[in-house]
mmCIF file of C-alpha atoms and ligand atoms in Angstrom:
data_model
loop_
_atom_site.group_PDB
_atom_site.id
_atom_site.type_symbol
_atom_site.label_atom_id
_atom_site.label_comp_id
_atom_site.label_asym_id
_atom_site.label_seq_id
_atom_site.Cartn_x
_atom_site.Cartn_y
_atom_site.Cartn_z
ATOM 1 C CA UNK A 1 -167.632 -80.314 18.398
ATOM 2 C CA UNK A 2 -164.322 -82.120 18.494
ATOM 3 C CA UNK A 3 -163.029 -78.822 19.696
ATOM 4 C CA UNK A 4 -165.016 -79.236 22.751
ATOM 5 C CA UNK A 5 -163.349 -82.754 23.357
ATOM 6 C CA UNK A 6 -159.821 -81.775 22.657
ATOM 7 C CA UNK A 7 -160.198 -78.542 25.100
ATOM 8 C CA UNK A 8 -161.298 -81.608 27.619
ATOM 9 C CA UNK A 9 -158.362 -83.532 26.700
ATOM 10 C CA UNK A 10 -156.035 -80.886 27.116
ATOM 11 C CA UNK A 11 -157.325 -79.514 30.311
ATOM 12 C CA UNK A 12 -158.096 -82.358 32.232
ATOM 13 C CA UNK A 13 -154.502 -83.025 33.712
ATOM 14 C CA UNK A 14 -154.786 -79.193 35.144
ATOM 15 C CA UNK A 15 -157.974 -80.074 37.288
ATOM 16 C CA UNK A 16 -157.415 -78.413 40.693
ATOM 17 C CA UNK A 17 -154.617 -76.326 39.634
ATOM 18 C CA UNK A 18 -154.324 -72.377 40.792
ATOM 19 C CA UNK A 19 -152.523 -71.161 37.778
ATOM 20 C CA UNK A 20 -151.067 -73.755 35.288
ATOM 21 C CA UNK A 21 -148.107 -71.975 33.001
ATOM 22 C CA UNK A 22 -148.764 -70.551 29.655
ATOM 23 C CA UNK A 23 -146.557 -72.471 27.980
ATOM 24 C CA UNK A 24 -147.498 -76.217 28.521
ATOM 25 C CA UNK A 25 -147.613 -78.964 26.468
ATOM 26 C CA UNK A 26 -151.344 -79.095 24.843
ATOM 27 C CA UNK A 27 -151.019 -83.094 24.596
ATOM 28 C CA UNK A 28 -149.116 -85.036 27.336
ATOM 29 C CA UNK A 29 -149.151 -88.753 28.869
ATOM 30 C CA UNK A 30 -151.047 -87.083 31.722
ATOM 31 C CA UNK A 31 -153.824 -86.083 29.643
ATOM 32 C CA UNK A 32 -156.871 -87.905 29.414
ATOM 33 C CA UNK A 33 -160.716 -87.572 28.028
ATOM 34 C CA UNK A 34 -163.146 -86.915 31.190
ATOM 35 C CA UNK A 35 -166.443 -86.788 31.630
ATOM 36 C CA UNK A 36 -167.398 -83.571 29.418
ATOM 37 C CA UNK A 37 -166.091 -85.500 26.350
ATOM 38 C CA UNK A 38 -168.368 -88.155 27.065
ATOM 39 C CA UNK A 39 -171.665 -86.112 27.819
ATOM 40 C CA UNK A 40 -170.533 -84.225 24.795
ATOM 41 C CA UNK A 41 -170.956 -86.903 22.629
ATOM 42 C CA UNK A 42 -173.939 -88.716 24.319
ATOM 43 C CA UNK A 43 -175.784 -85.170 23.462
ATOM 44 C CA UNK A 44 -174.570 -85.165 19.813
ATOM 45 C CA UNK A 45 -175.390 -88.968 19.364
ATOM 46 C CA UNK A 46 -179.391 -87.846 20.671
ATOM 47 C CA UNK A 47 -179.604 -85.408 18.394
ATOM 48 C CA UNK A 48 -178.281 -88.089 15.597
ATOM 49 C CA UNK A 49 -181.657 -89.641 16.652
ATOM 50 C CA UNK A 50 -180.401 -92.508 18.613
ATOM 51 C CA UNK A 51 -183.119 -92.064 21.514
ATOM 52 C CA UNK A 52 -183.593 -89.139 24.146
ATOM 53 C CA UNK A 53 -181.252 -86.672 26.204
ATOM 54 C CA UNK A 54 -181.836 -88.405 29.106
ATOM 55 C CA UNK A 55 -181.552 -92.637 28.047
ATOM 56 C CA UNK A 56 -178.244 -91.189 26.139
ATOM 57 C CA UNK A 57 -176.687 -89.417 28.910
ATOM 58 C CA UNK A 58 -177.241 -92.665 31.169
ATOM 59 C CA UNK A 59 -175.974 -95.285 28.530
ATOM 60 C CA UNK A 60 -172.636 -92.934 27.868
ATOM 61 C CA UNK A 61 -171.944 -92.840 31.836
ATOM 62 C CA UNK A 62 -173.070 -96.406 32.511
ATOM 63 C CA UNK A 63 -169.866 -97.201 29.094
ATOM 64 C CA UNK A 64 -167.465 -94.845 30.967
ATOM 65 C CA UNK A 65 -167.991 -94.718 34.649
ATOM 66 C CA UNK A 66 -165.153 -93.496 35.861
ATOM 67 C CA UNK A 67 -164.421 -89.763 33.917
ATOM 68 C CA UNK A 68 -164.656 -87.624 36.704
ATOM 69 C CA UNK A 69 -168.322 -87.153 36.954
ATOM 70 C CA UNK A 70 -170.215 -84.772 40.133
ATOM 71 C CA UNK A 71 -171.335 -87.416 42.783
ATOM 72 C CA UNK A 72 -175.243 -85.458 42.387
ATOM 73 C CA UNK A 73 -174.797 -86.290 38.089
ATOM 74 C CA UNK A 74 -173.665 -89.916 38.591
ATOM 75 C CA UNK A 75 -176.529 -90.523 41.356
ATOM 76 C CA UNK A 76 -178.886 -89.644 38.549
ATOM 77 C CA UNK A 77 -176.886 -91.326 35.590
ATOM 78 C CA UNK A 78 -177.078 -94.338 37.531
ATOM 79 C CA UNK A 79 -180.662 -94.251 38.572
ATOM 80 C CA UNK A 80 -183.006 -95.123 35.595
ATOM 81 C CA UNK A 81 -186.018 -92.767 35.659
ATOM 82 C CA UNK A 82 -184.275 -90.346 38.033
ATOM 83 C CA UNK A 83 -186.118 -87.371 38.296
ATOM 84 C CA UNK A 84 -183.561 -83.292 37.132
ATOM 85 C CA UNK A 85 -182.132 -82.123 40.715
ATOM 86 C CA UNK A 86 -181.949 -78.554 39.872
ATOM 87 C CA UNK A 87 -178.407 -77.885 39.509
ATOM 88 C CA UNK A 88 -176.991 -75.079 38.456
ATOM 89 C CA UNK A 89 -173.378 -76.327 37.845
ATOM 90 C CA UNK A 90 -171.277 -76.120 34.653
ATOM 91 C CA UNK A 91 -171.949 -80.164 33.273
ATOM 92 C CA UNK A 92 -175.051 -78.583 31.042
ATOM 93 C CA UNK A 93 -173.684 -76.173 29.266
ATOM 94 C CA UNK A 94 -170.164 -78.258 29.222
ATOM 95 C CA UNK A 95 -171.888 -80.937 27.085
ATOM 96 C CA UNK A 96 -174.454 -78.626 24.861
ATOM 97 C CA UNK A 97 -171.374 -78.116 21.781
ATOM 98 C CA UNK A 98 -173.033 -80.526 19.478
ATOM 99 C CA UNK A 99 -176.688 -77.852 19.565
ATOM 100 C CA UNK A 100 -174.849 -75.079 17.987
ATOM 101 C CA UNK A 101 -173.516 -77.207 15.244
ATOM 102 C CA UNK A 102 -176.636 -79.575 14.558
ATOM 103 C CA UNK A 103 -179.232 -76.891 15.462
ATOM 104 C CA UNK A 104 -181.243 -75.250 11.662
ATOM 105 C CA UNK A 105 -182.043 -71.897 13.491
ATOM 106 C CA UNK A 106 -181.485 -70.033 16.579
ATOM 107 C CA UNK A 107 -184.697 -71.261 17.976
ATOM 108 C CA UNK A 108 -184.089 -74.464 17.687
ATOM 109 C CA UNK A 109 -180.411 -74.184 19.128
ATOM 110 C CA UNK A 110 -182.128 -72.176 22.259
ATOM 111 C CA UNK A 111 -184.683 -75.143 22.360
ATOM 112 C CA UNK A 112 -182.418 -78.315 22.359
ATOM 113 C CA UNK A 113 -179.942 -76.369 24.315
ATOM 114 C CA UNK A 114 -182.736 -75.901 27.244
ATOM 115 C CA UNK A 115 -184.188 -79.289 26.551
ATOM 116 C CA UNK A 116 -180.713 -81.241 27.257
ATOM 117 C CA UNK A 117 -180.066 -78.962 30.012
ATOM 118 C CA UNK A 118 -183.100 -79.496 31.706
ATOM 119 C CA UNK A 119 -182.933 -83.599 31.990
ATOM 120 C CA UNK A 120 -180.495 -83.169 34.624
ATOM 121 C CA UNK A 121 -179.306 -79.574 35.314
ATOM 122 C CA UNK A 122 -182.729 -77.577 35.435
ATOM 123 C CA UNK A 123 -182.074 -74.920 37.373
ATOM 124 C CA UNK A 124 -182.321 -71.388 35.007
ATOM 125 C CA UNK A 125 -178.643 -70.659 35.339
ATOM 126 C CA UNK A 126 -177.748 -73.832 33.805
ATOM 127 C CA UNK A 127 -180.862 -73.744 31.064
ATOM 128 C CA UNK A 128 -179.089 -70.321 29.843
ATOM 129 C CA UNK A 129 -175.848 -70.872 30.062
ATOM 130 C CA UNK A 130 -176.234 -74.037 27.607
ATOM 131 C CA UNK A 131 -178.529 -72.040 25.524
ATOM 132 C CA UNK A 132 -175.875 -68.972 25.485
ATOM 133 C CA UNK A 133 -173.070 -71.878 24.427
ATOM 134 C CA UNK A 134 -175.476 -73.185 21.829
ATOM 135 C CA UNK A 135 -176.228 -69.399 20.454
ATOM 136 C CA UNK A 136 -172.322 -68.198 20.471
ATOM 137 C CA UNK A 137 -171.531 -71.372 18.132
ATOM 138 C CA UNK A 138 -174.494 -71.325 16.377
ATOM 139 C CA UNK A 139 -174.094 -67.513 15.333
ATOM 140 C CA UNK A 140 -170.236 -67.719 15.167
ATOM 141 C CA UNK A 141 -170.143 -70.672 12.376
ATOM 142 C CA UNK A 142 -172.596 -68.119 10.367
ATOM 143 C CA UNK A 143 -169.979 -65.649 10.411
ATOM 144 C CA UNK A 144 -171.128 -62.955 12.884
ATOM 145 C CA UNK A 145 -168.398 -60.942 13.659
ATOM 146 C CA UNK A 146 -167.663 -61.416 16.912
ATOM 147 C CA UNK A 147 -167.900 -57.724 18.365
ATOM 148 C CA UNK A 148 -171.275 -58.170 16.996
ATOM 149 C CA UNK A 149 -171.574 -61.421 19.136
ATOM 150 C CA UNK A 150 -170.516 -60.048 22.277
ATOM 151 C CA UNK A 151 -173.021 -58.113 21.897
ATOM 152 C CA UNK A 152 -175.754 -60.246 21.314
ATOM 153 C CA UNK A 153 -174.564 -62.831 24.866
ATOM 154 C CA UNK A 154 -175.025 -59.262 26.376
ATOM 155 C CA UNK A 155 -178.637 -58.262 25.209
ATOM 156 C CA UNK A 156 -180.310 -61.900 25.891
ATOM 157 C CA UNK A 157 -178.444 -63.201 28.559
ATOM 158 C CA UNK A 158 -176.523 -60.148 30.330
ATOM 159 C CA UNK A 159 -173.561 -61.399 30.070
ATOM 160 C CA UNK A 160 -170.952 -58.880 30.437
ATOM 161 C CA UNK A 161 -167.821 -60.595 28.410
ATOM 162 C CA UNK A 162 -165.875 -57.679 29.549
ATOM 163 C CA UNK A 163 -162.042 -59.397 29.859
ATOM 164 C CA UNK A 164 -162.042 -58.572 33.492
ATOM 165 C CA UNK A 165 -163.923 -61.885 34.124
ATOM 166 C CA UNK A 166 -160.530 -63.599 32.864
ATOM 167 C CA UNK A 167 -159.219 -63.627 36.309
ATOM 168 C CA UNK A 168 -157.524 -67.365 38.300
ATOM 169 C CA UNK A 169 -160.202 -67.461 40.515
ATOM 170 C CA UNK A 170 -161.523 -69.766 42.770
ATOM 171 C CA UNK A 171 -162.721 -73.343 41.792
ATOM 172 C CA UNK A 172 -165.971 -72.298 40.048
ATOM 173 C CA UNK A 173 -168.011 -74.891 38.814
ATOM 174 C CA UNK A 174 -171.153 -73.001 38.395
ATOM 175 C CA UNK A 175 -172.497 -72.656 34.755
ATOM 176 C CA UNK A 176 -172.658 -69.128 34.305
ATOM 177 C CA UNK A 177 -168.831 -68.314 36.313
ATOM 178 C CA UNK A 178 -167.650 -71.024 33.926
ATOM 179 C CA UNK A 179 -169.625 -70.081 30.857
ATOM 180 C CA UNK A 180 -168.789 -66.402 30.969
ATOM 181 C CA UNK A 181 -164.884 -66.673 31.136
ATOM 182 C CA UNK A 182 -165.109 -69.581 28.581
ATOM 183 C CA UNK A 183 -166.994 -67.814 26.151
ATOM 184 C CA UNK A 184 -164.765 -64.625 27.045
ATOM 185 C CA UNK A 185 -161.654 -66.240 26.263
ATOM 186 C CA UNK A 186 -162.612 -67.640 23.084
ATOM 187 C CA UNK A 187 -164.014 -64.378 21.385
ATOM 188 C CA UNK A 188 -161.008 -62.452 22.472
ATOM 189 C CA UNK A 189 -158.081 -65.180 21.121
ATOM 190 C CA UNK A 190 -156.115 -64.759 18.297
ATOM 191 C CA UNK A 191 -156.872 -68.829 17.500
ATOM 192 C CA UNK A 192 -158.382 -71.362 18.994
ATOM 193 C CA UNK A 193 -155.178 -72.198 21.251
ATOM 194 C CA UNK A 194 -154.652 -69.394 22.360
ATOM 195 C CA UNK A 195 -158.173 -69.655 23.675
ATOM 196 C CA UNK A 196 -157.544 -72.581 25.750
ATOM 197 C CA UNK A 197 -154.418 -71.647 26.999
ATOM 198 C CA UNK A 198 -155.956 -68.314 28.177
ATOM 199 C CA UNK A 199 -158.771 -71.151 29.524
ATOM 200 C CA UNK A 200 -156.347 -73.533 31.126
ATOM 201 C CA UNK A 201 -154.122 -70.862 32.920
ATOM 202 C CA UNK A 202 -157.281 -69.366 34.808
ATOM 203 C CA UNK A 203 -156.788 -72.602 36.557
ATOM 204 C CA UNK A 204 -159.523 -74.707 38.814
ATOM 205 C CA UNK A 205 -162.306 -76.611 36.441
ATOM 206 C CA UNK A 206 -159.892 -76.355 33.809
ATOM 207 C CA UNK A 207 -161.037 -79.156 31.859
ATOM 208 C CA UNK A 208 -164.701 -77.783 31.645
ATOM 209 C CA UNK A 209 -163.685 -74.358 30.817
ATOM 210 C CA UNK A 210 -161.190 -75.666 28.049
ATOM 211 C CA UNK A 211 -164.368 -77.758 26.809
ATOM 212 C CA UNK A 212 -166.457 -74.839 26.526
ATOM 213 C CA UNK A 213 -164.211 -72.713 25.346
ATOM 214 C CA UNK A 214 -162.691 -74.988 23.022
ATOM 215 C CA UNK A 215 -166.402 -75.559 21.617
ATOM 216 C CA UNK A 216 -166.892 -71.919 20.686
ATOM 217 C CA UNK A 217 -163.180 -71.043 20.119
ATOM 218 C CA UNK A 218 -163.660 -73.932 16.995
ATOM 219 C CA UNK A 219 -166.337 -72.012 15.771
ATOM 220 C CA UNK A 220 -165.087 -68.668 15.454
ATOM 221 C CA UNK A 221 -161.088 -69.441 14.688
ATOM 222 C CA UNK A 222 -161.083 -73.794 13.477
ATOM 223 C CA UNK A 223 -159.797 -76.087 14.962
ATOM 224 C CA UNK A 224 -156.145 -76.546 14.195
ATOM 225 C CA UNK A 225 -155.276 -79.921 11.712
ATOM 226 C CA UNK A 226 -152.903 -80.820 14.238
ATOM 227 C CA UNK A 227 -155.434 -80.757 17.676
ATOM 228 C CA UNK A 228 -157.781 -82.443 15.553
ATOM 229 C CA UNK A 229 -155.506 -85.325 14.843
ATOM 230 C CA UNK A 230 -154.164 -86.051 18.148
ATOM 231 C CA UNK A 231 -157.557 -85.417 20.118
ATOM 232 C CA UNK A 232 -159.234 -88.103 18.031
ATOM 233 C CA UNK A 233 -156.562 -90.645 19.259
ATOM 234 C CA UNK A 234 -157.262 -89.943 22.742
ATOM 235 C CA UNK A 235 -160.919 -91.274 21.820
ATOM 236 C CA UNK A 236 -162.299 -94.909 22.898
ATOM 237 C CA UNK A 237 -163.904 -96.708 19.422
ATOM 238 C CA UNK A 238 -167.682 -96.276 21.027
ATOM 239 C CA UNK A 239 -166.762 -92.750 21.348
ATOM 240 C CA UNK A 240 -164.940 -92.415 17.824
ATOM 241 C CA UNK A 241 -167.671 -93.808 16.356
ATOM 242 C CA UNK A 242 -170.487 -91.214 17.301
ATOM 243 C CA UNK A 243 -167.852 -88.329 16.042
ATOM 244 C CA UNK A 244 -167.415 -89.946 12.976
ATOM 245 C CA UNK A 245 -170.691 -90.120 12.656
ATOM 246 C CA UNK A 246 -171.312 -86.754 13.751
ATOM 247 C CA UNK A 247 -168.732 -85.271 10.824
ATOM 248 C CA UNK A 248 -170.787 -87.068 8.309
ATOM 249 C CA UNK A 249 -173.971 -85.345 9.140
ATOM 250 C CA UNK A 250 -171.978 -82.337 9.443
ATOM 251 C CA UNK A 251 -170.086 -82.765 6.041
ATOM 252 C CA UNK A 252 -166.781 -82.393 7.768
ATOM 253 C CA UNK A 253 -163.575 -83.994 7.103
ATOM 254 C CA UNK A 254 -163.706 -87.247 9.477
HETATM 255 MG MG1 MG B 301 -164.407 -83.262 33.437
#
């Protein structure tokens, strides 16, 4: 998951940008955690048990207000009891990473994937692209090879990972033209940093397609000792505290 958060990180001082260059600095005083780091973890820290999709999502928001959230997702982060509003844009799938790491089987993963989704972001497009997220990290950390895993994103959600998607583009913050060039760019990387610069450089929601791709790029390649270290530091304690916790349950190296 903390790949997820350090794709964030790294791609949040890009926001906006046509076509950032290959080569820049993965940490810089610029950079920042946004509001994908902190839905991230609010997911993860439900699925620890600490109460429902929903209360989590608001009491992460309502601790960090000001991360760069959609006006539509803060109207309903700030209203208690707020009914989902149907969207179909990238913030479900964005904060799903901690499903395909928690989740026992792939039913489960497609469950809690949908069931987080659909709090908020309801609409089918952004119920499978969170589900696809979930699957691709559930099925890469069991060692599916990843032709093999291409192939299943194909068969049960047609998504055609062919590279050609890896275009700059316009500012696309729709969850499947942000799932399908995350998820392309992480199973065709050498590593996982090469994944997110291939994610950064496509330019426009570059933080949430570095956090997506970052999420399934750490399951297929690692994440790299040094990105692990510096990504933590970005981290507020509140924050900090629900990875840590997270690793624990996960038996990773905190
Ligand atoms: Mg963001």
């Amino acid at each position: 998951m903390l790949g997820a958060i350090a794709g964030d990180i790294i791609g949040s001082r890009f926001e906006g940008e046509s076509e950032p260059p290959r080569d820049f600095a993965l940490f810089h005083p610029d950079c920042r955690f946004t509001d994908d780091s902190v839905c991230t973890l609010a997911v993860a820290d439900a699925l620890m048990g600490a109460r429902d999709f929903a209360a989590s999502l608001r009491a992460f928001v309502r601790r960090h207000p000001n991360r760069g959230y959609g006006g539509m997702f803060l109207d309903w982060a700030l209203t208690d009891d707020a009914p989902a509003y149907g969207s179909w844009g990238n913030g479900a799938p964005m904060r799903v990473a901690a499903v395909g790491w928690l989740a026992r089987s792939e039913t489960e993963a497609l469950e809690l994937a949908a069931a987080q989704a659909a709090v908020s972001h309801n609409h089918p497009d952004a119920v499978a692209a969170s589900q696809a997220v979930a699957l691709a990290i559930l099925l890469a950390r069991s060692g599916l090879p990843r032709l093999e895993l291409a192939r299943r994103l194909a068969d049960d959600f047609d998504y055609d990972l062919a590279e050609s998607v890896l275009k700059p583009g316009d500012f696309d913050i729709s969850a499947a033209g942000t799932v399908l060039p995350a998820l392309t760019a992480a199973l065709t990387a050498v590593d996982w940093e090469d994944a997110i610069r291939t994610a950064v450089c496509l330019g426009g929601d570059t933080d949430t397609l570095a956090c997506i791709t970052g999420a399934v790029a750490e399951a297929i390649h690692g994440l790299p000792d040094h990105v692990s270290k510096i990504a933590r530091s970005y981290l507020t304690a509140d924050l900090y505290g629900v990875l840590s916790r997270f690793e624990v349950a996960m038996h990773l190296p905190t």
